[in-house]
XYZ file of C-alpha atoms in Angstrom:
354
model
C 3.454 -22.536 -21.099
C 2.614 -20.326 -24.796
C 5.541 -17.520 -24.355
C 7.439 -20.762 -23.532
C 6.577 -22.709 -27.197
C 7.371 -19.104 -28.776
C 10.572 -18.651 -27.274
C 11.131 -22.278 -28.393
C 9.851 -22.273 -32.078
C 11.138 -19.089 -32.550
C 13.067 -18.407 -35.357
C 13.934 -18.610 -39.518
C 14.855 -20.060 -43.855
C 14.569 -19.735 -46.568
C 16.038 -19.813 -48.090
C 15.477 -22.360 -47.704
C 17.659 -24.841 -50.060
C 20.449 -27.292 -51.026
C 22.794 -29.232 -52.354
C 24.006 -26.301 -55.348
C 27.388 -25.508 -56.974
C 26.249 -21.683 -55.850
C 25.046 -20.361 -53.227
C 23.102 -17.559 -54.692
C 20.615 -18.662 -57.061
C 16.665 -18.914 -57.158
C 15.003 -21.013 -54.485
C 11.327 -21.846 -53.781
C 9.081 -20.438 -51.449
C 10.603 -19.715 -47.670
C 9.150 -21.240 -44.980
C 11.533 -22.020 -41.368
C 10.215 -23.906 -37.973
C 13.677 -23.144 -35.249
C 14.035 -25.558 -32.618
C 16.459 -25.390 -29.060
C 19.164 -27.482 -29.440
C 18.673 -28.106 -25.664
C 15.832 -30.256 -25.831
C 16.774 -33.642 -26.791
C 13.063 -34.593 -27.111
C 12.774 -31.558 -30.048
C 15.691 -32.896 -31.488
C 14.345 -35.594 -32.183
C 10.831 -34.381 -33.608
C 12.027 -32.023 -35.291
C 13.459 -35.003 -37.963
C 9.180 -35.242 -38.418
C 8.989 -31.691 -39.288
C 7.838 -31.183 -43.474
C 9.898 -27.367 -43.556
C 11.767 -25.300 -46.314
C 14.280 -25.041 -43.410
C 14.931 -26.288 -39.356
C 17.179 -24.414 -37.696
C 18.614 -25.163 -34.723
C 19.300 -22.572 -32.154
C 21.927 -22.598 -29.748
C 21.654 -18.629 -29.236
C 18.137 -17.007 -27.318
C 16.430 -20.433 -26.409
C 19.842 -21.956 -24.625
C 20.671 -20.456 -21.660
C 24.772 -19.270 -21.239
C 25.432 -22.173 -18.378
C 23.533 -25.121 -20.737
C 25.234 -23.725 -24.167
C 27.919 -26.530 -23.929
C 25.365 -29.624 -23.281
C 23.347 -28.479 -25.623
C 26.212 -27.998 -28.008
C 27.342 -31.109 -27.466
C 24.266 -32.428 -27.660
C 23.607 -31.006 -31.504
C 26.463 -32.331 -33.037
C 25.579 -35.803 -31.416
C 22.092 -35.355 -33.439
C 23.784 -34.540 -36.840
C 26.562 -36.448 -36.659
C 24.100 -39.689 -36.615
C 21.493 -38.302 -38.167
C 22.396 -40.690 -42.088
C 20.775 -38.271 -43.783
C 18.417 -34.805 -43.908
C 15.157 -35.931 -43.680
C 13.058 -35.707 -47.051
C 10.410 -33.805 -45.508
C 13.582 -30.873 -44.534
C 14.930 -29.284 -47.846
C 17.638 -27.160 -44.958
C 19.074 -27.610 -41.532
C 20.898 -25.044 -40.417
C 22.471 -24.206 -36.961
C 21.445 -20.508 -35.205
C 24.611 -19.644 -33.339
C 25.967 -17.657 -30.844
C 26.678 -14.127 -31.861
C 30.010 -13.132 -32.763
C 30.444 -11.065 -29.951
C 29.692 -13.610 -27.150
C 32.646 -16.274 -26.339
C 30.312 -19.122 -27.694
C 30.302 -17.941 -31.236
C 34.356 -20.157 -32.061
C 33.014 -22.898 -30.300
C 30.013 -23.309 -31.863
C 31.815 -23.198 -35.171
C 34.901 -25.482 -33.899
C 31.956 -28.125 -33.204
C 29.678 -27.769 -36.274
C 30.706 -26.395 -39.296
C 32.650 -29.856 -40.085
C 29.491 -31.288 -40.137
C 28.251 -32.973 -43.346
C 24.252 -32.350 -42.540
C 24.712 -29.084 -41.743
C 23.350 -26.661 -44.681
C 23.206 -22.756 -43.036
C 24.087 -20.928 -40.572
C 22.427 -18.723 -38.974
C 24.421 -15.618 -38.033
C 22.653 -13.726 -35.121
C 22.492 -10.095 -34.502
C 24.615 -9.262 -36.919
C 25.762 -5.650 -36.850
C 28.508 -4.560 -39.350
C 30.420 -6.895 -42.394
C 32.804 -7.823 -40.334
C 30.439 -10.424 -37.852
C 29.957 -12.247 -41.276
C 33.668 -11.877 -42.788
C 34.698 -14.029 -38.904
C 32.353 -16.560 -39.603
C 33.052 -16.818 -43.188
C 37.429 -17.103 -42.152
C 36.546 -19.380 -39.406
C 34.055 -21.609 -41.936
C 37.674 -21.375 -44.296
C 39.529 -22.623 -41.401
C 37.441 -25.369 -39.759
C 35.802 -26.592 -43.238
C 38.582 -26.427 -46.343
C 36.403 -29.161 -48.322
C 33.815 -27.020 -48.679
C 35.067 -23.062 -48.274
C 38.316 -23.267 -50.068
C 40.719 -19.984 -50.401
C 41.671 -18.872 -53.579
C 44.886 -19.241 -53.156
C 44.397 -22.564 -51.359
C 41.803 -23.499 -53.848
C 43.826 -25.967 -56.166
C 45.260 -27.930 -53.878
C 42.263 -28.432 -51.905
C 39.882 -29.934 -54.845
C 42.856 -32.457 -55.383
C 42.584 -33.642 -52.274
C 39.146 -33.085 -51.461
C 36.815 -36.321 -50.579
C 33.526 -36.252 -53.482
C 31.344 -36.858 -50.304
C 32.690 -33.288 -49.040
C 32.771 -31.144 -51.776
C 29.162 -31.912 -53.237
C 27.570 -30.803 -50.648
C 28.846 -27.494 -51.659
C 29.871 -24.707 -48.523
C 27.438 -23.822 -45.767
C 25.383 -21.064 -46.588
C 24.828 -17.968 -44.490
C 21.755 -16.393 -43.622
C 22.029 -12.979 -41.382
C 19.732 -12.199 -38.684
C 19.384 -8.096 -38.969
C 18.288 -6.778 -35.676
C 19.514 -3.665 -35.156
C 19.371 0.410 -36.455
C 23.096 0.004 -36.807
C 22.765 -2.425 -39.228
C 19.912 -1.122 -41.647
C 22.152 1.492 -41.901
C 24.861 -0.801 -43.062
C 23.068 -3.167 -46.044
C 25.209 -2.765 -48.376
C 28.182 -3.544 -46.688
C 26.846 -6.709 -44.744
C 25.487 -7.983 -48.535
C 28.496 -7.884 -50.143
C 30.466 -9.337 -47.113
C 30.977 -12.679 -47.414
C 30.449 -15.160 -51.061
C 28.488 -17.759 -48.753
C 25.565 -15.138 -48.011
C 22.568 -16.759 -49.017
C 19.937 -14.557 -47.498
C 18.950 -11.729 -44.495
C 16.043 -11.860 -41.632
C 14.420 -9.842 -40.594
C 14.398 -10.088 -36.118
C 11.384 -7.277 -35.563
C 11.295 -7.900 -31.948
C 15.026 -6.637 -31.299
C 14.878 -4.360 -33.538
C 11.987 -3.217 -31.391
C 13.922 -3.022 -28.702
C 17.361 -1.530 -29.992
C 14.712 1.195 -31.284
C 12.290 1.300 -28.392
C 9.227 0.817 -30.602
C 6.054 -1.230 -29.544
C 5.039 -3.830 -32.295
C 1.073 -3.082 -33.560
C -0.711 -4.998 -35.787
C -0.121 -2.686 -39.062
C 3.874 -3.629 -38.353
C 3.775 -0.034 -39.820
C 6.714 0.736 -36.842
C 8.672 -0.930 -39.299
C 8.109 0.560 -43.029
C 11.279 1.203 -43.464
C 13.591 -1.465 -42.198
C 11.646 -3.972 -43.989
C 11.803 -2.193 -47.238
C 15.392 -1.472 -46.612
C 15.995 -5.267 -46.347
C 14.359 -6.267 -49.213
C 15.943 -3.361 -50.894
C 19.422 -4.623 -50.539
C 19.164 -8.468 -50.359
C 17.936 -7.719 -53.767
C 20.183 -5.766 -55.104
C 22.606 -8.200 -53.705
C 21.416 -11.252 -55.536
C 20.228 -12.280 -52.151
C 18.253 -15.897 -52.400
C 16.502 -15.796 -49.424
C 14.368 -12.552 -48.108
C 12.481 -13.520 -44.557
C 10.619 -11.660 -42.992
C 9.174 -10.409 -39.157
C 7.598 -14.121 -37.616
C 3.748 -13.698 -36.980
C 3.452 -13.843 -33.105
C -0.149 -15.065 -33.579
C -0.739 -18.772 -34.315
C -3.747 -19.659 -32.578
C -7.271 -19.715 -33.627
C -9.459 -18.030 -36.937
C -8.036 -14.950 -35.456
C -4.312 -15.865 -35.540
C -4.922 -17.537 -39.005
C -6.114 -14.296 -40.452
C -3.370 -12.163 -38.436
C -0.731 -14.304 -40.561
C -1.918 -14.691 -44.171
C -2.537 -10.813 -43.488
C 1.424 -10.391 -42.925
C 2.132 -13.169 -45.011
C 0.757 -10.588 -48.233
C 1.873 -7.938 -46.344
C 5.668 -8.683 -46.582
C 4.969 -10.741 -50.276
C 4.145 -7.442 -52.086
C 6.932 -5.269 -49.742
C 9.685 -7.835 -51.949
C 9.701 -10.648 -49.013
C 10.722 -14.508 -50.443
C 9.316 -15.476 -47.257
C 8.786 -15.262 -44.017
C 9.857 -16.917 -39.946
C 7.627 -19.124 -38.482
C 7.052 -19.554 -34.598
C 4.484 -23.158 -34.504
C 4.730 -25.339 -37.267
C 0.862 -25.265 -37.723
C 2.771 -21.977 -39.553
C 4.368 -23.448 -42.067
C 1.148 -24.263 -44.533
C 0.191 -21.030 -44.712
C 2.996 -19.611 -45.313
C 3.920 -21.885 -47.933
C 0.534 -21.172 -50.258
C 0.043 -17.508 -49.788
C 4.036 -16.951 -51.159
C 4.313 -19.010 -53.211
C 3.396 -17.180 -56.622
C -1.111 -18.064 -57.362
C -2.115 -20.495 -59.771
C -3.651 -17.436 -62.251
C -0.286 -15.726 -61.732
C 1.802 -18.840 -63.102
C -0.559 -19.301 -65.862
C -0.420 -15.522 -66.957
C 3.346 -16.189 -66.989
C 3.243 -18.982 -69.147
C 1.331 -17.253 -71.836
C 4.062 -14.544 -71.746
C 6.941 -17.153 -72.519
C 5.280 -18.629 -74.815
C 4.113 -15.478 -76.907
C 6.946 -13.842 -76.139
C 9.006 -16.681 -78.213
C 6.730 -16.194 -81.162
C 7.265 -12.796 -81.068
C 11.195 -12.600 -80.458
C 10.759 -14.893 -83.787
C 9.535 -12.841 -85.805
C 11.610 -9.426 -84.564
C 8.350 -8.366 -82.283
C 10.557 -6.521 -78.730
C 6.431 -5.234 -77.574
C 3.293 -6.544 -77.958
C 0.503 -7.613 -76.584
C -1.385 -10.074 -74.297
C -5.103 -9.489 -73.055
C -4.535 -5.751 -74.094
C -1.835 -5.120 -72.214
C 1.597 -3.739 -73.905
C 4.800 -7.451 -73.162
C 8.169 -5.729 -73.228
C 12.192 -7.021 -72.333
C 10.807 -6.008 -68.214
C 7.367 -7.771 -68.149
C 9.034 -10.797 -69.616
C 11.441 -10.963 -67.018
C 9.414 -10.778 -64.543
C 6.812 -14.069 -65.876
C 10.336 -15.779 -66.070
C 11.234 -15.251 -62.709
C 7.198 -15.877 -61.962
C 7.562 -19.472 -63.784
C 11.285 -20.431 -61.951
C 9.444 -19.617 -58.891
C 6.757 -22.144 -59.593
C 9.136 -24.768 -60.674
C 10.298 -24.325 -57.362
C 7.578 -25.159 -55.967
C 6.770 -28.411 -57.545
C 3.572 -26.575 -59.506
C 2.449 -27.983 -63.019
C 4.291 -25.356 -65.255
C 4.881 -28.393 -67.982
C 1.147 -29.121 -67.718
C 0.214 -24.779 -68.275
C 2.809 -25.161 -70.964
C 0.819 -27.589 -72.682
C -2.237 -26.152 -72.230
C -1.312 -22.714 -73.620
C 0.561 -23.783 -76.429
C -1.098 -22.030 -79.361
C -0.857 -18.926 -77.590
C 0.226 -16.246 -80.057
C 1.197 -12.470 -78.713
C -1.312 -9.606 -80.277
């Protein structure tokens, strides 16, 4: 039963986020829960979840014979949904891989639905996989994805509701050695690409690796994904799933993996169970003392800039442009996570550069 639950709730995030004029901008810490589209009970229960992202899965959790029925059930579910629940920032659909005969049917059935915020594309091995999905979106949902040649005519005829939604974001699942070696091309393949997800179990299968608690066997792949996503300014970089989720041992493992992923540059993590979401939120959000330091830096930097000082000190440490940039990033994350940044600004309004 545990294995079945793990498969049902498998996948991804981040990144999370929402109705925006651009798909590439900062976003809050990401937690994501996957829901099998083949389960009517789980479709209904998903609307009661609290998560950055809920992804309806048409791929691994649905057998080939059940895919047409699951696709129809998901379309009905999303069509009858008046709006996205307030406790969920993003509704996504994980389609089948482009290399399968199911992907185009998935896109045809679901791409034009207004409640679809993102599409998770599995088994992305090269840029062509994302180019295929991008072209399909422009054909199936032109109001939200105008091409450069049709944007002027589309803007005059598109409905306000569809155009205000913005484009459907793409999230690429990185699952193979081939994908790791082609990350630069993958990250630049589509203007709608919003993030990368590391699918560790599939990667281990491809590489004939055995997953260990240290995760050292994934060090190169994880570092490559986080670096490539940052270089391409992708807002979501979602780390591998923690397969342990029961009891104190499972919680300790999850916390350790979250801290390790955050230290490597990931800003979110896949969840296999709703009980993991709170921990992922807490550990990927900026720490309170970190936010307080960043606010102090920004307040003092404004005063230093007014005095013509490019470098100064705070608590005995030198502060220059890169440090100020880091502080701005931390404060932006804190604001997205609805932390009381204004209260800290008021508390430290008298901070001076040293």
